Short mmCIF file of C-alpha atoms and ligand atoms in Angstrom, two decimals:
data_model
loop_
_atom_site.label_atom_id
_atom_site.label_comp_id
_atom_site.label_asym_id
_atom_site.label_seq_id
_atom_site.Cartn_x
_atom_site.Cartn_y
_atom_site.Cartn_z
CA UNK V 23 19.77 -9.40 9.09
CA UNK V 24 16.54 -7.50 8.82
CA UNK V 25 14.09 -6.74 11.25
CA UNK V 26 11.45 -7.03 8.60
CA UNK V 27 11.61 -8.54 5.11
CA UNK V 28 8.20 -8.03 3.24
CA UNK V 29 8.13 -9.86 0.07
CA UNK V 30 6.13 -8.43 -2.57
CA UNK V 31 5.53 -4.32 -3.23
CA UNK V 32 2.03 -4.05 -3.76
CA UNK V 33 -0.29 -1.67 -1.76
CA UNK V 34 -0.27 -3.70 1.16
CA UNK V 35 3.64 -4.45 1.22
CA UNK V 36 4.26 -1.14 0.13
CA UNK V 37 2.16 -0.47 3.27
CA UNK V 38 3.82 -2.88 5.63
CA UNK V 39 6.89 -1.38 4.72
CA UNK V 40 5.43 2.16 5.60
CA UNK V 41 4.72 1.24 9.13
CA UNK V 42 7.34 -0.92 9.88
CA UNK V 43 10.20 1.60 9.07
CA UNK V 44 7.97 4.33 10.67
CA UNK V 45 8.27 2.06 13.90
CA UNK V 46 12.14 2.39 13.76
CA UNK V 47 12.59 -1.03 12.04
CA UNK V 48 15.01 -1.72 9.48
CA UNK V 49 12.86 -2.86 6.37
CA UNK V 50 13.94 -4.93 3.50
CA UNK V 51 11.47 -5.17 0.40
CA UNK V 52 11.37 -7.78 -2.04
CA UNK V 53 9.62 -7.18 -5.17
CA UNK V 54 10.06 -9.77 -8.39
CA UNK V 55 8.59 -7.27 -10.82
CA UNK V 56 7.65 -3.64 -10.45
CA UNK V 57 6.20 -1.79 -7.94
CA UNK V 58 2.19 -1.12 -7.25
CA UNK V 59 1.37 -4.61 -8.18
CA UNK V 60 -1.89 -5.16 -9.56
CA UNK V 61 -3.52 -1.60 -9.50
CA UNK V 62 -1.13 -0.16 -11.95
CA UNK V 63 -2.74 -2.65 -14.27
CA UNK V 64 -6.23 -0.25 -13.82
CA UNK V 65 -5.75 3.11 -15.64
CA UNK V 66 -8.99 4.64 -13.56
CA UNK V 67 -9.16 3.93 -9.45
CA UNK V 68 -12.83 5.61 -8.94
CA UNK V 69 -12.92 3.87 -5.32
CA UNK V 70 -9.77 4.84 -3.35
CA UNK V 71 -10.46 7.55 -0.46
CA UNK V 72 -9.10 10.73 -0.84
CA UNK V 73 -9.00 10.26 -4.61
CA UNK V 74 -11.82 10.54 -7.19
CA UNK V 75 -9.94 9.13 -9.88
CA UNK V 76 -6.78 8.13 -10.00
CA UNK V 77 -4.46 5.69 -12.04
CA UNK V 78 -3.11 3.11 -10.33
CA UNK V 79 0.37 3.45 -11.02
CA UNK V 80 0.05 7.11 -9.98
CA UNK V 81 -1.65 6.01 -6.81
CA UNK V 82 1.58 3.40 -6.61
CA UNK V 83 4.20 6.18 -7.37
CA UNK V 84 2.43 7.89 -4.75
CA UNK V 85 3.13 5.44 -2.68
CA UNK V 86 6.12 4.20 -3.83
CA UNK V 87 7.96 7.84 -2.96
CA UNK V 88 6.38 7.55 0.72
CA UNK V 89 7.96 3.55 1.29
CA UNK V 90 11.38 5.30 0.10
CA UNK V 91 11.07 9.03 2.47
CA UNK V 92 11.07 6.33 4.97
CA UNK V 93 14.02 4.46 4.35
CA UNK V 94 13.13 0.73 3.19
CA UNK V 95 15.79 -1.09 1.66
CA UNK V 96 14.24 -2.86 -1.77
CA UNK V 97 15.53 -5.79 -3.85
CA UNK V 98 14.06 -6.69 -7.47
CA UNK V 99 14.59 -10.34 -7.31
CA UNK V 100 11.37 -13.10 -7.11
CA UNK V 101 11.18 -15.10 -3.66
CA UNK V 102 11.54 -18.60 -3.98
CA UNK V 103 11.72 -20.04 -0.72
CA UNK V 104 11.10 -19.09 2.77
CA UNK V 105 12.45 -21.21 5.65
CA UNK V 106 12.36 -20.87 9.51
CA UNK V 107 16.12 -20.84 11.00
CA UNK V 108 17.78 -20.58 14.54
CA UNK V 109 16.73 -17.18 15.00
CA UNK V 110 14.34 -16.19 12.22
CA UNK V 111 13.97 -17.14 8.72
CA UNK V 112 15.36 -17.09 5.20
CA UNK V 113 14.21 -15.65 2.43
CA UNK V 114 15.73 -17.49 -0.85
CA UNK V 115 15.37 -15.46 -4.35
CA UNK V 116 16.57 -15.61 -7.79
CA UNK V 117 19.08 -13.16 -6.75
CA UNK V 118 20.86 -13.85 -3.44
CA UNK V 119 19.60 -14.99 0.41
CA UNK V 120 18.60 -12.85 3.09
CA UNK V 121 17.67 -12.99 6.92
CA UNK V 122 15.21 -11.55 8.53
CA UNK V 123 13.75 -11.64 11.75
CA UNK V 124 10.35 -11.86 10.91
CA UNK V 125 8.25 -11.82 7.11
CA UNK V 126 5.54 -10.01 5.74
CA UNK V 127 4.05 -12.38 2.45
CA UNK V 128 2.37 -9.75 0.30
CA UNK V 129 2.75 -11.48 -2.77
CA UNK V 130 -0.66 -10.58 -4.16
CA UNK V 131 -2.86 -13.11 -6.50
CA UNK V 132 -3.15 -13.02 -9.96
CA UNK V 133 -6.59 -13.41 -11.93
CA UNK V 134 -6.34 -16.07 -14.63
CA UNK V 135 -6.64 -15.00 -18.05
CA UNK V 136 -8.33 -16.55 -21.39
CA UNK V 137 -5.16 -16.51 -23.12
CA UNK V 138 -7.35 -15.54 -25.98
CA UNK V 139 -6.60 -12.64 -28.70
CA UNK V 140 -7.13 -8.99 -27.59
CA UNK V 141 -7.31 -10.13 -24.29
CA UNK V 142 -3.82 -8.48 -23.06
CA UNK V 143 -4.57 -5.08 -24.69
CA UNK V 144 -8.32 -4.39 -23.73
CA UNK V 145 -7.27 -4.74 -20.02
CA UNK V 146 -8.12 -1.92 -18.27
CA UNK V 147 -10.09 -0.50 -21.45
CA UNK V 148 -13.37 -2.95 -21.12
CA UNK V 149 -11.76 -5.84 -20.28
CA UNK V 150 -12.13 -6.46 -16.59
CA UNK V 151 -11.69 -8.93 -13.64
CA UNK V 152 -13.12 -7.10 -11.31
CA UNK V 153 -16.36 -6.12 -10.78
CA UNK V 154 -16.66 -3.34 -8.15
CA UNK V 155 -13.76 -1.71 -9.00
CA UNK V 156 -15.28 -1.54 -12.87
CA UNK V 157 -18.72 -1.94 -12.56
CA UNK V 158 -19.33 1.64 -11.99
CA UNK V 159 -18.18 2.50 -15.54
CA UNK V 160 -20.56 0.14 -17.34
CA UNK V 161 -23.64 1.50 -15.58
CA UNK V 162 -26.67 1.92 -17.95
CA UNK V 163 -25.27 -0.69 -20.39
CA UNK V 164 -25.34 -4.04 -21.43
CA UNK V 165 -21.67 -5.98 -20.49
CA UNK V 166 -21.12 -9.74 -20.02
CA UNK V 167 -19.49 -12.11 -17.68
CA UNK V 168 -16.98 -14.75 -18.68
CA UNK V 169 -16.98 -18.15 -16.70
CA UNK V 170 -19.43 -20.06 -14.28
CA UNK V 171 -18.57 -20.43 -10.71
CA UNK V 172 -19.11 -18.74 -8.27
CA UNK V 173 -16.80 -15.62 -8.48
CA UNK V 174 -18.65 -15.14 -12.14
CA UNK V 175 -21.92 -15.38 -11.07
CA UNK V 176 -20.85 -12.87 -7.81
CA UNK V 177 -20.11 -10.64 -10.55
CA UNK V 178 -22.95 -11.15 -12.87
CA UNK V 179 -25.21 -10.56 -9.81
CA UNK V 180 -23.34 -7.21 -8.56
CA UNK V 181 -22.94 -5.84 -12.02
CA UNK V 182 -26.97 -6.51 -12.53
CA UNK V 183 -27.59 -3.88 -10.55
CA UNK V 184 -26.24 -1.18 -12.41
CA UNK V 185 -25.90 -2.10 -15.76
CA UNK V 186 -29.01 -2.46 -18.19
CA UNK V 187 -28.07 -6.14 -19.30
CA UNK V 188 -25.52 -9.00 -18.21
CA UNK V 189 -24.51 -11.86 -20.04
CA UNK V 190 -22.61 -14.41 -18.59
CA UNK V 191 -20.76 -16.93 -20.96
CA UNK V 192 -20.34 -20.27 -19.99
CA UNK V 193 -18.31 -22.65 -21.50
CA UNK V 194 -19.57 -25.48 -19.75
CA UNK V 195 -22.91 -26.54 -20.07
CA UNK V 196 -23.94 -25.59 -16.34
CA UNK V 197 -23.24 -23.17 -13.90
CA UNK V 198 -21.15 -24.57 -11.26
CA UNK V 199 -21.58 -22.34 -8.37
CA UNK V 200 -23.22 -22.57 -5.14
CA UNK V 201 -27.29 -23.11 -5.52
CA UNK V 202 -28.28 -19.78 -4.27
CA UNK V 203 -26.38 -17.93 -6.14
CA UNK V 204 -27.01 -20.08 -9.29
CA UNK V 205 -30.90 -19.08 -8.07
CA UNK V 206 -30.34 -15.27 -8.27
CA UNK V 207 -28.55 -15.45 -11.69
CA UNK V 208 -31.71 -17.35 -12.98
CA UNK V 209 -34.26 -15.72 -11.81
CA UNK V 210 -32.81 -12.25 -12.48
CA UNK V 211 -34.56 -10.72 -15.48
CA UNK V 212 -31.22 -8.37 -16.14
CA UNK V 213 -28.90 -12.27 -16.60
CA UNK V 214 -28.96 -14.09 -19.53
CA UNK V 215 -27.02 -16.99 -19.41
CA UNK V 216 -25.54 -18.68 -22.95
CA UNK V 217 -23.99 -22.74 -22.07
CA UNK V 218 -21.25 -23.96 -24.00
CA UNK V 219 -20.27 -20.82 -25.05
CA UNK V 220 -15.96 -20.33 -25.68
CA UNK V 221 -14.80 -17.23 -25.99
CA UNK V 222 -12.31 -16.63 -28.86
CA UNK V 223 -11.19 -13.30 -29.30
CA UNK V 224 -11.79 -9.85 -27.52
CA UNK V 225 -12.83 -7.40 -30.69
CA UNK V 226 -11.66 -3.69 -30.19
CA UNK V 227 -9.29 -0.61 -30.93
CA UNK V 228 -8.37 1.25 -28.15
CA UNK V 229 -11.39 0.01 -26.07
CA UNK V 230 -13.38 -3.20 -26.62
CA UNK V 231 -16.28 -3.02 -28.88
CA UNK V 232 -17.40 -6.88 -28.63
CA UNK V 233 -16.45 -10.56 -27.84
CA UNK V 234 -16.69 -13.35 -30.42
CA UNK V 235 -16.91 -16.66 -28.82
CA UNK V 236 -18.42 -20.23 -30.52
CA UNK V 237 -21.07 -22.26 -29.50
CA UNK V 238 -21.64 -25.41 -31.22
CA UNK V 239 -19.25 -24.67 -33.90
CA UNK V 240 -21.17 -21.60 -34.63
CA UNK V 241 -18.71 -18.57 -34.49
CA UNK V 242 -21.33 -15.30 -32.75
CA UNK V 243 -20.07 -11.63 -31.48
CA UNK V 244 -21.45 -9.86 -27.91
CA UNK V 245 -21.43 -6.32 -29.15
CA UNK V 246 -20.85 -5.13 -25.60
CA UNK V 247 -18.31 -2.46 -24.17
CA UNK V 248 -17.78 -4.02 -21.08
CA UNK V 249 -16.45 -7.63 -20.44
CA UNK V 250 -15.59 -9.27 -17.01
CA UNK V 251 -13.23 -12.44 -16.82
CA UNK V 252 -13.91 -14.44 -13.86
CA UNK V 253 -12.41 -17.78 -14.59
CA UNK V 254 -10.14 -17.85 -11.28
CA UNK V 255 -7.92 -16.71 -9.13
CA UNK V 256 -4.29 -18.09 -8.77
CA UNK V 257 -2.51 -16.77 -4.95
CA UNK V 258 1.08 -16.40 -5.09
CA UNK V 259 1.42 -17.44 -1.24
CA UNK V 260 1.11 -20.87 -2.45
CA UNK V 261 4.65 -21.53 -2.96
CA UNK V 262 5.62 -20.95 0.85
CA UNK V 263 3.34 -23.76 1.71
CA UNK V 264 6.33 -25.13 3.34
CA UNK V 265 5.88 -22.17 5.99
CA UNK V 266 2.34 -21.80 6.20
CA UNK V 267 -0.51 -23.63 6.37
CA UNK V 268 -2.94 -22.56 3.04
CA UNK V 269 -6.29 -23.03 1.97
CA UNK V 270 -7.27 -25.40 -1.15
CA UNK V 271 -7.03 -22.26 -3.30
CA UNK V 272 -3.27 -21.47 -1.84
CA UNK V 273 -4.11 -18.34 -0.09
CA UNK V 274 -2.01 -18.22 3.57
CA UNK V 275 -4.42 -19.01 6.23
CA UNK V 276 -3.98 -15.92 8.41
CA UNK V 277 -5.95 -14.49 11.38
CA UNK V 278 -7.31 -10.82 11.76
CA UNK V 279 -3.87 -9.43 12.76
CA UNK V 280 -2.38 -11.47 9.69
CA UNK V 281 -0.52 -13.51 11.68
CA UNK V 282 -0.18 -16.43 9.58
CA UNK V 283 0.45 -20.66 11.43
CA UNK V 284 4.27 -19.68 11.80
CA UNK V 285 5.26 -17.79 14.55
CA UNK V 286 6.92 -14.47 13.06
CA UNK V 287 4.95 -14.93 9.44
CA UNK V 288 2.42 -12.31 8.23
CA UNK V 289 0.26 -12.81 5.60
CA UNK V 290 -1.20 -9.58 3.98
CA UNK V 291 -3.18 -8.76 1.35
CA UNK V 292 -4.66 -10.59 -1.87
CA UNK V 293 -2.72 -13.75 -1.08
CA UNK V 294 -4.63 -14.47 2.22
CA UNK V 295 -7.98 -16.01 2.44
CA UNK V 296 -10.63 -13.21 2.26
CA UNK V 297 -13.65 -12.39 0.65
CA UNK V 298 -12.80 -8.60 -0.63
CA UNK V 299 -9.76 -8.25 -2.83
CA UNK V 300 -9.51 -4.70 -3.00
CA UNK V 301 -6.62 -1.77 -2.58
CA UNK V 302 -8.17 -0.50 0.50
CA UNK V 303 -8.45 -4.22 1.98
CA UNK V 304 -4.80 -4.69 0.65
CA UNK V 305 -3.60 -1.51 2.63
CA UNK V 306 -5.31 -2.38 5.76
CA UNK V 307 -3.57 -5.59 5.85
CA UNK V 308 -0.26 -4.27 5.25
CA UNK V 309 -0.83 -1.88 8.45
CA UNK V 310 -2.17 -4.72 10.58
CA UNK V 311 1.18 -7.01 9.47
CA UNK V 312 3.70 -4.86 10.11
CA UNK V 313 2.40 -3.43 13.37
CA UNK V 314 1.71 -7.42 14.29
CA UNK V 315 5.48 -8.21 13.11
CA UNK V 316 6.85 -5.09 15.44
CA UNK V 317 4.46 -6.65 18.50
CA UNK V 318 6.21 -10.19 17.69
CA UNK V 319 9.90 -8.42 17.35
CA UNK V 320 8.99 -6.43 20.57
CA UNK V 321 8.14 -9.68 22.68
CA UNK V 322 10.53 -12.16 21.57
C1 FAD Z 418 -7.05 -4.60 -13.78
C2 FAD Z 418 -7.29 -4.43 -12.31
C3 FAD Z 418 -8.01 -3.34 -11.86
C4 FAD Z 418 -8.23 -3.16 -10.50
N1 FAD Z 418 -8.94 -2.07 -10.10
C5 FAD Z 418 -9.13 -1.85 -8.78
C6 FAD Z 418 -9.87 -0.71 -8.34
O1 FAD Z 418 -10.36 0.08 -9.14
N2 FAD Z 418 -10.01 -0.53 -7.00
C7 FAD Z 418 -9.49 -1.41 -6.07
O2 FAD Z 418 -9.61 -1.16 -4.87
N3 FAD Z 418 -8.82 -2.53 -6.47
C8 FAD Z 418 -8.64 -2.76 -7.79
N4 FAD Z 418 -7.99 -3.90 -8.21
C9 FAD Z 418 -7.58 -4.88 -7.20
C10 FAD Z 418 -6.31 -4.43 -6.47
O3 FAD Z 418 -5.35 -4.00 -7.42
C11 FAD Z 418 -5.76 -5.57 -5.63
O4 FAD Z 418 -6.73 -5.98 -4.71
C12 FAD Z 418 -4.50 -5.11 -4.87
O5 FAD Z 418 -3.50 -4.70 -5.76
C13 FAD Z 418 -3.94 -6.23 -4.01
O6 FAD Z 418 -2.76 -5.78 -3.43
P1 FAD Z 418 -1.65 -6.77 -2.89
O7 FAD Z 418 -0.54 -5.91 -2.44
O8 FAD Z 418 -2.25 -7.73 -1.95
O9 FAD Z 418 -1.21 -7.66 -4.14
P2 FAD Z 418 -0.68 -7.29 -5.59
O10 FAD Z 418 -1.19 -5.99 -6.03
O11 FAD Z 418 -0.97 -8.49 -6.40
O12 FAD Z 418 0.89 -7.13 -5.37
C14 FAD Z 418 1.71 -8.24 -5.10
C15 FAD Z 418 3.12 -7.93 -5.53
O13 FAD Z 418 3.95 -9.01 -5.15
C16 FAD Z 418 4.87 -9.29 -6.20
N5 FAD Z 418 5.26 -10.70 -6.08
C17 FAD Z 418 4.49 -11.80 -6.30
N6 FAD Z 418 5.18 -12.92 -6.06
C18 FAD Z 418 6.42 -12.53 -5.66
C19 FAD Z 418 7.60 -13.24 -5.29
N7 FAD Z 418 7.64 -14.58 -5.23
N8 FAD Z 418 8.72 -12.53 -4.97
C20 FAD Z 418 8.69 -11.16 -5.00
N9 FAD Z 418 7.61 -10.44 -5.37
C21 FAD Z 418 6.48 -11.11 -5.68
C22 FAD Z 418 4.08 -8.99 -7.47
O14 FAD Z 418 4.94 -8.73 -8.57
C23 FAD Z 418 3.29 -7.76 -7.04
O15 FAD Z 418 3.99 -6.56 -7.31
C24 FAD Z 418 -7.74 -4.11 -9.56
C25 FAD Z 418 -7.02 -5.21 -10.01
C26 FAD Z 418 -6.79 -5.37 -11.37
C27 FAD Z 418 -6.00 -6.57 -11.84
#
C-alpha cells in the first residue's frame, strides 16, 4: 500500500511525485511509456524559467534525477483501471495491481495527428501543435495552420502576431469555431483562409520546407517552414471515467487544488479541464496535487 500512487511521469507527475516524497510520503509512479511525457517530444523549450533553451528531454532528465534523489518508487506498466476500495483505491495495469491510499491522474493528453506522410519526422523541426511554445521561432515568416475549430483559429490568431503571414487549411468548407473568433481570423489582414483544403504530405529533410495538400482534386504545395496541427486534442483521463466525473472532451473535472469528484483523486496537468496546456501549468498542478493528496492523507 502506497501513500501516493501518481499515474503518469510527465512534468506534473514527475512533480507530484517531488512533493509528495519530500512530505515524507511513500510514492509509487506509474508511467506506461517513458519519462518527461510530451516535452521530450520538443527539441527547443524557449519558455521554461530558469532556462533559455532547453530540450525537453534534458529538462525531463533533469527532472527525472530529482523524482529519484527523493526516493519514488516507479513502475513502467499503462493504468487501466482505477477503482475506489475499503480504504483507498486500486490501481489496475498491464503489469500487476497496486493500492494506494490516495491517486494523482497525470496522464497528460495527446494532440491528434494527420496520420499523413512526413508528419512523424518533421515534429519538433516545423511541424507543430502548439503555438506559444513554437510560435516564437516562426516570427517574421509566413507558416500555416491545419484544421478549423476553435483551437486552430486560437492559433492562427496568436501566431498572427508575430509571423508575417498565416494560412490556415481547412478541410471543411467552413470554419467551425466560435463567431468571434471566426471574426478575428477574417478580418485579420495577416489570415488567409483556403476551404476544402486536405493536407497530404508534410515535404522536408531535416526540417519542413512545405505542405502539399488537395483542393478540389487539384494537388498544391504551402512553401512554408512552419506548420501547426490543430485538429484536436484526445485526454488520457478519459478512461477513469468510472472514478471521476469528466468533461465532453474527457478531461477530469478538477477544482483549483486538483481535487477531482472522488474524495482522495487528483487530477493534474494536461488531462484536466484548462485553458493553458503548458510545462509550467503542468508543474504547478503536480505541486498543488500532491500537497492536496498529503492534506487529504493528513485528515482522514
Ligand atoms: C511537440 C511538443 C512541444 C511542446 N513544447 C512546449 C514548450 O516549448 N513549452 C511548454 O511549456 N510546453 C510545451 N509543450 C506542452 C507540454 O509538453 C505539455 O503541456 C506537458 O508535457 C503536459 O504535462 P503532463 O504531465 O500534464 O502530461 P504529459 O506530458 O502528456 O505526460 C503524461 C504522461 O502520462 C503517461 N501516461 C498516459 N496514460 C497513461 C496510463 N494509462 N498509464 C501510465 N502512464 C500513462 C504518458 O506516457 C506520459 O508520459 C509541448 C508539447 C508538444 C507535444
Amino acid at each position: 500500500m502506497f501513500d501516493i500512487i501518481v499515474v503518469g511521469a510527465g512534468p506534473a507527475g514527475l512533480t507530484a511525485a517531488i512533493y509528495g516524497c519530500r512530505a515524507g510520503k511513500s510514492v509509487l509512479l506509474i508511467e506506461k511509456s517513458g519519462f518527461g511525457g510530451q516535452m521530450t517530444n520538443s527539441p527547443k523549450i524557449e519558455n521554461y524559467p530558469a532556462f533559455t533553451s532547453v530540450s525537453g528531454t534534458e529538462l525531463a532528465d533533469r527532472m527525472v534525477e530529482q523524482v529519484m534523489a527523493q526516493g519514488a518508487e516507479v513502475e513502467f506498466a499503462e493504468a487501466n483501471k482505477i477503482s475506489k476500495t475499503e480504504n483507498g483505491f486500486l490501481v489496475e495495469t498491464d503489469n500487476g495491481s497496486y493500492f494506494g491510499d490516495s491517486v494523482i491522474i497525470a496522464v497528460g493528453a495527446k494532440h491528434r495527428r494527420l496520420g499523413v506522410p512526413g508528419e512523424d519526422a518533421l515534429i519538433g523541426n516545423g511541424v507543430s501543435f502548439c503555438a506559444v511554445c513554437d510560435g516564437a521561432f516562426f516570427a517574421g515568416q509566413e507558416v500555416c495552420v491545419i484544421g478549423g475549430g476553435n483551437s486552430a483559429l486560437q492559433e492562427a490568431i496568436q501566431l498572427s502576431e508575430n509571423c508575417s503571414a498565416v494560412t490556415v487549411l481547412q478541410n471543411l468548407d467552413r470554419l467551425t469555431g466560435e463567431g468571434k473568433l471566426i471574426e478575428a481570423v477574417l478580418s485579420s489582414p495577416k489570415i488567409k483562409v483556403i476551404y476544402g483544403a486536405a493536407v497530404t504530405e508534410f515535404v522536408g529533410k531535416g526540417e519542413l520546407s512545405g505542405v502539399k495538400y488537395t483542393v478540389n482534386g487539384e494537388n498544391l504545395l504551402l512553401p512554408v517552414k512552419g506548420a501547426f496541427v490543430a485538429v484536436g486534442l484526445i485526454p488520457e483521463a478519459g478512461r477513469f471515467a468510472e472514478v471521476i466525473a469528466t468533461d465532453n472532451y474527457g478531461c477530469g473535472i478538477a477544482d483549483e487544488g486538483c481535487a477531482s469528484s472522488m474524495e482522495g483523486i487528483f487530477i493534474a496537468g494536461d488531462c484536466r479541464t484548462k485553458t493553458v496546456r503548458q510545462v509550467s501549468t503542468a508543474i504547478g498542478d503536480g505541486a498543488c496535487a500532491a500537497l492536496a493528496a498529503c492534506k487529504y492523507l493528513e485528515n482522514r
